[in-house]
Amino acid sequence: MTRRHDELNRALVHGMRPVVVELAEPDPAWPAAFDAAAARLRAALGERAHRIEHIGSTAVPGLAAKPVIDVVVALDDPDDEAAYLSDLLADGYDLRVREPGHRRLRGAVGRAGGPPRP
């Protein structure tokens, strides 16, 4: 195994998993799906979430994209998991990546308007 694979296995909370990437035609429902995700995050985090933004290809009107709503949340210190992580886990989020200064979680509904992702 390469050094990069070792690094990935340390950062990926559940280890590496095969992924199939699917592109979808632009969906006018994506902004509303982001609004719902942002409201859910605001409810879970309150003022700890300094900023919540829609990022990635679904944030670009008219662009084909993976039908996954990507969101970035600005917190005081992502490494201080005690300050926020239990609230997100209780709300159905799944911690997927743990790196210094960065966390990646997946919501209970990973695809825009679709079923939970494995």
PDB file of C-alpha atoms in Angstrom:
ATOM      1  CA  MET A   1       0.000   0.000   0.000  1.00  0.00           C
ATOM      2  CA  THR A   2       1.273   3.481  -0.818  1.00  0.00           C
ATOM      3  CA  ARG A   3       1.872   6.276   1.654  1.00  0.00           C
ATOM      4  CA  ARG A   4      -1.149   8.150   0.220  1.00  0.00           C
ATOM      5  CA  HIS A   5      -3.397   5.126   0.837  1.00  0.00           C
ATOM      6  CA  ASP A   6      -2.182   5.054   4.442  1.00  0.00           C
ATOM      7  CA  GLU A   7      -2.981   8.764   4.789  1.00  0.00           C
ATOM      8  CA  LEU A   8      -6.447   8.254   3.305  1.00  0.00           C
ATOM      9  CA  ASN A   9      -7.199   5.343   5.610  1.00  0.00           C
ATOM     10  CA  ARG A  10      -6.287   7.505   8.613  1.00  0.00           C
ATOM     11  CA  ALA A  11      -8.496  10.406   7.422  1.00  0.00           C
ATOM     12  CA  LEU A  12     -11.485   8.361   6.206  1.00  0.00           C
ATOM     13  CA  VAL A  13     -13.422   7.444   9.322  1.00  0.00           C
ATOM     14  CA  HIS A  14     -14.986   4.314   7.776  1.00  0.00           C
ATOM     15  CA  GLY A  15     -12.072   3.563   5.439  1.00  0.00           C
ATOM     16  CA  MET A  16     -12.070   3.658   1.654  1.00  0.00           C
ATOM     17  CA  ARG A  17     -15.279   2.635  -0.090  1.00  0.00           C
ATOM     18  CA  PRO A  18     -16.027   2.198  -3.782  1.00  0.00           C
ATOM     19  CA  VAL A  19     -18.061   5.054  -5.226  1.00  0.00           C
ATOM     20  CA  VAL A  20     -20.044   5.359  -8.431  1.00  0.00           C
ATOM     21  CA  VAL A  21     -20.254   8.942  -9.677  1.00  0.00           C
ATOM     22  CA  GLU A  22     -23.437   9.813 -11.540  1.00  0.00           C
ATOM     23  CA  LEU A  23     -24.146  13.112 -13.241  1.00  0.00           C
ATOM     24  CA  ALA A  24     -27.641  14.536 -13.464  1.00  0.00           C
ATOM     25  CA  GLU A  25     -29.110  17.280 -15.578  1.00  0.00           C
ATOM     26  CA  PRO A  26     -29.512  20.603 -13.755  1.00  0.00           C
ATOM     27  CA  ASP A  27     -32.399  20.462 -11.288  1.00  0.00           C
ATOM     28  CA  PRO A  28     -34.247  23.623 -10.291  1.00  0.00           C
ATOM     29  CA  ALA A  29     -34.958  21.959  -6.912  1.00  0.00           C
ATOM     30  CA  TRP A  30     -31.279  22.032  -5.856  1.00  0.00           C
ATOM     31  CA  PRO A  31     -31.416  25.552  -4.329  1.00  0.00           C
ATOM     32  CA  ALA A  32     -34.435  24.556  -2.222  1.00  0.00           C
ATOM     33  CA  ALA A  33     -32.645  21.367  -1.156  1.00  0.00           C
ATOM     34  CA  PHE A  34     -29.736  23.530  -0.002  1.00  0.00           C
ATOM     35  CA  ASP A  35     -32.106  25.840   1.878  1.00  0.00           C
ATOM     36  CA  ALA A  36     -33.543  22.818   3.704  1.00  0.00           C
ATOM     37  CA  ALA A  37     -30.049  21.511   4.510  1.00  0.00           C
ATOM     38  CA  ALA A  38     -28.953  24.946   5.754  1.00  0.00           C
ATOM     39  CA  ALA A  39     -32.036  25.233   7.974  1.00  0.00           C
ATOM     40  CA  ARG A  40     -31.341  21.800   9.409  1.00  0.00           C
ATOM     41  CA  LEU A  41     -27.718  22.747  10.129  1.00  0.00           C
ATOM     42  CA  ARG A  42     -28.754  26.068  11.700  1.00  0.00           C
ATOM     43  CA  ALA A  43     -31.216  24.223  13.935  1.00  0.00           C
ATOM     44  CA  ALA A  44     -28.546  21.732  15.016  1.00  0.00           C
ATOM     45  CA  LEU A  45     -25.677  24.202  15.463  1.00  0.00           C
ATOM     46  CA  GLY A  46     -27.259  27.558  16.207  1.00  0.00           C
ATOM     47  CA  GLU A  47     -24.736  30.401  16.499  1.00  0.00           C
ATOM     48  CA  ARG A  48     -21.811  27.952  16.352  1.00  0.00           C
ATOM     49  CA  ALA A  49     -22.333  27.943  12.571  1.00  0.00           C
ATOM     50  CA  HIS A  50     -20.874  31.298  11.553  1.00  0.00           C
ATOM     51  CA  ARG A  51     -21.488  30.682   7.875  1.00  0.00           C
ATOM     52  CA  ILE A  52     -23.340  28.084   5.825  1.00  0.00           C
ATOM     53  CA  GLU A  53     -22.809  28.095   2.052  1.00  0.00           C
ATOM     54  CA  HIS A  54     -23.921  26.023  -0.922  1.00  0.00           C
ATOM     55  CA  ILE A  55     -20.784  24.854  -2.746  1.00  0.00           C
ATOM     56  CA  GLY A  56     -19.967  22.425  -5.511  1.00  0.00           C
ATOM     57  CA  SER A  57     -21.559  21.813  -8.864  1.00  0.00           C
ATOM     58  CA  THR A  58     -25.195  21.850  -7.660  1.00  0.00           C
ATOM     59  CA  ALA A  59     -24.612  25.473  -6.600  1.00  0.00           C
ATOM     60  CA  VAL A  60     -23.982  26.502 -10.225  1.00  0.00           C
ATOM     61  CA  PRO A  61     -27.251  27.144 -12.093  1.00  0.00           C
ATOM     62  CA  GLY A  62     -27.543  25.237 -15.364  1.00  0.00           C
ATOM     63  CA  LEU A  63     -24.609  22.895 -14.713  1.00  0.00           C
ATOM     64  CA  ALA A  64     -24.917  19.110 -14.839  1.00  0.00           C
ATOM     65  CA  ALA A  65     -23.756  17.747 -11.497  1.00  0.00           C
ATOM     66  CA  LYS A  66     -23.603  14.883  -9.074  1.00  0.00           C
ATOM     67  CA  PRO A  67     -27.043  15.142  -7.443  1.00  0.00           C
ATOM     68  CA  VAL A  68     -25.477  15.738  -4.024  1.00  0.00           C
ATOM     69  CA  ILE A  69     -25.915  19.044  -2.218  1.00  0.00           C
ATOM     70  CA  ASP A  70     -22.494  20.070  -0.897  1.00  0.00           C
ATOM     71  CA  VAL A  71     -22.475  22.513   1.995  1.00  0.00           C
ATOM     72  CA  VAL A  72     -19.623  24.182   3.846  1.00  0.00           C
ATOM     73  CA  VAL A  73     -20.093  25.294   7.442  1.00  0.00           C
ATOM     74  CA  ALA A  74     -17.701  27.711   9.158  1.00  0.00           C
ATOM     75  CA  LEU A  75     -17.094  26.895  12.828  1.00  0.00           C
ATOM     76  CA  ASP A  76     -14.674  28.409  15.329  1.00  0.00           C
ATOM     77  CA  ASP A  77     -12.522  25.271  15.445  1.00  0.00           C
ATOM     78  CA  PRO A  78     -13.356  22.102  13.510  1.00  0.00           C
ATOM     79  CA  ASP A  79     -10.828  20.220  15.653  1.00  0.00           C
ATOM     80  CA  ASP A  80     -12.913  20.954  18.781  1.00  0.00           C
ATOM     81  CA  GLU A  81     -15.388  18.154  18.040  1.00  0.00           C
ATOM     82  CA  ALA A  82     -16.810  18.334  21.572  1.00  0.00           C
ATOM     83  CA  ALA A  83     -18.285  21.732  20.659  1.00  0.00           C
ATOM     84  CA  TYR A  84     -20.507  20.474  17.827  1.00  0.00           C
ATOM     85  CA  LEU A  85     -20.084  16.883  16.619  1.00  0.00           C
ATOM     86  CA  SER A  86     -22.494  15.147  18.992  1.00  0.00           C
ATOM     87  CA  ASP A  87     -25.292  17.507  17.882  1.00  0.00           C
ATOM     88  CA  LEU A  88     -24.694  16.689  14.234  1.00  0.00           C
ATOM     89  CA  LEU A  89     -24.449  12.943  14.870  1.00  0.00           C
ATOM     90  CA  ALA A  90     -27.701  13.077  16.865  1.00  0.00           C
ATOM     91  CA  ASP A  91     -29.336  14.799  13.876  1.00  0.00           C
ATOM     92  CA  GLY A  92     -28.389  11.921  11.576  1.00  0.00           C
ATOM     93  CA  TYR A  93     -25.124  13.158  10.112  1.00  0.00           C
ATOM     94  CA  ASP A  94     -22.292  10.669   9.632  1.00  0.00           C
ATOM     95  CA  LEU A  95     -18.656  11.671  10.152  1.00  0.00           C
ATOM     96  CA  ARG A  96     -16.734  10.551   7.073  1.00  0.00           C
ATOM     97  CA  VAL A  97     -13.422  12.471   7.096  1.00  0.00           C
ATOM     98  CA  ARG A  98     -11.299  13.662  10.018  1.00  0.00           C
ATOM     99  CA  GLU A  99      -8.263  15.776   9.121  1.00  0.00           C
ATOM    100  CA  PRO A 100      -6.575  18.628  11.000  1.00  0.00           C
ATOM    101  CA  GLY A 101      -8.763  21.725  10.566  1.00  0.00           C
ATOM    102  CA  HIS A 102     -11.332  19.851   8.467  1.00  0.00           C
ATOM    103  CA  ARG A 103     -14.246  17.478   8.948  1.00  0.00           C
ATOM    104  CA  ARG A 104     -16.555  16.008   6.339  1.00  0.00           C
ATOM    105  CA  LEU A 105     -19.947  14.733   7.295  1.00  0.00           C
ATOM    106  CA  ARG A 106     -22.706  13.272   5.195  1.00  0.00           C
ATOM    107  CA  GLY A 107     -26.299  14.080   5.946  1.00  0.00           C
ATOM    108  CA  ALA A 108     -28.978  11.478   6.470  1.00  0.00           C
ATOM    109  CA  VAL A 109     -30.189  12.250   2.944  1.00  0.00           C
ATOM    110  CA  GLY A 110     -27.064  12.318   0.816  1.00  0.00           C
ATOM    111  CA  ARG A 111     -28.651  12.810  -2.582  1.00  0.00           C
ATOM    112  CA  ALA A 112     -30.711  15.837  -3.438  1.00  0.00           C
ATOM    113  CA  GLY A 113     -34.277  14.658  -3.064  1.00  0.00           C
ATOM    114  CA  GLY A 114     -33.236  11.024  -2.946  1.00  0.00           C
ATOM    115  CA  PRO A 115     -32.663   8.173  -0.541  1.00  0.00           C
ATOM    116  CA  PRO A 116     -29.841   7.971   1.992  1.00  0.00           C
ATOM    117  CA  ARG A 117     -26.445   7.090   0.600  1.00  0.00           C
ATOM    118  CA  PRO A 118     -24.611   4.044   1.964  1.00  0.00           C
TER     119      PRO A 118
END
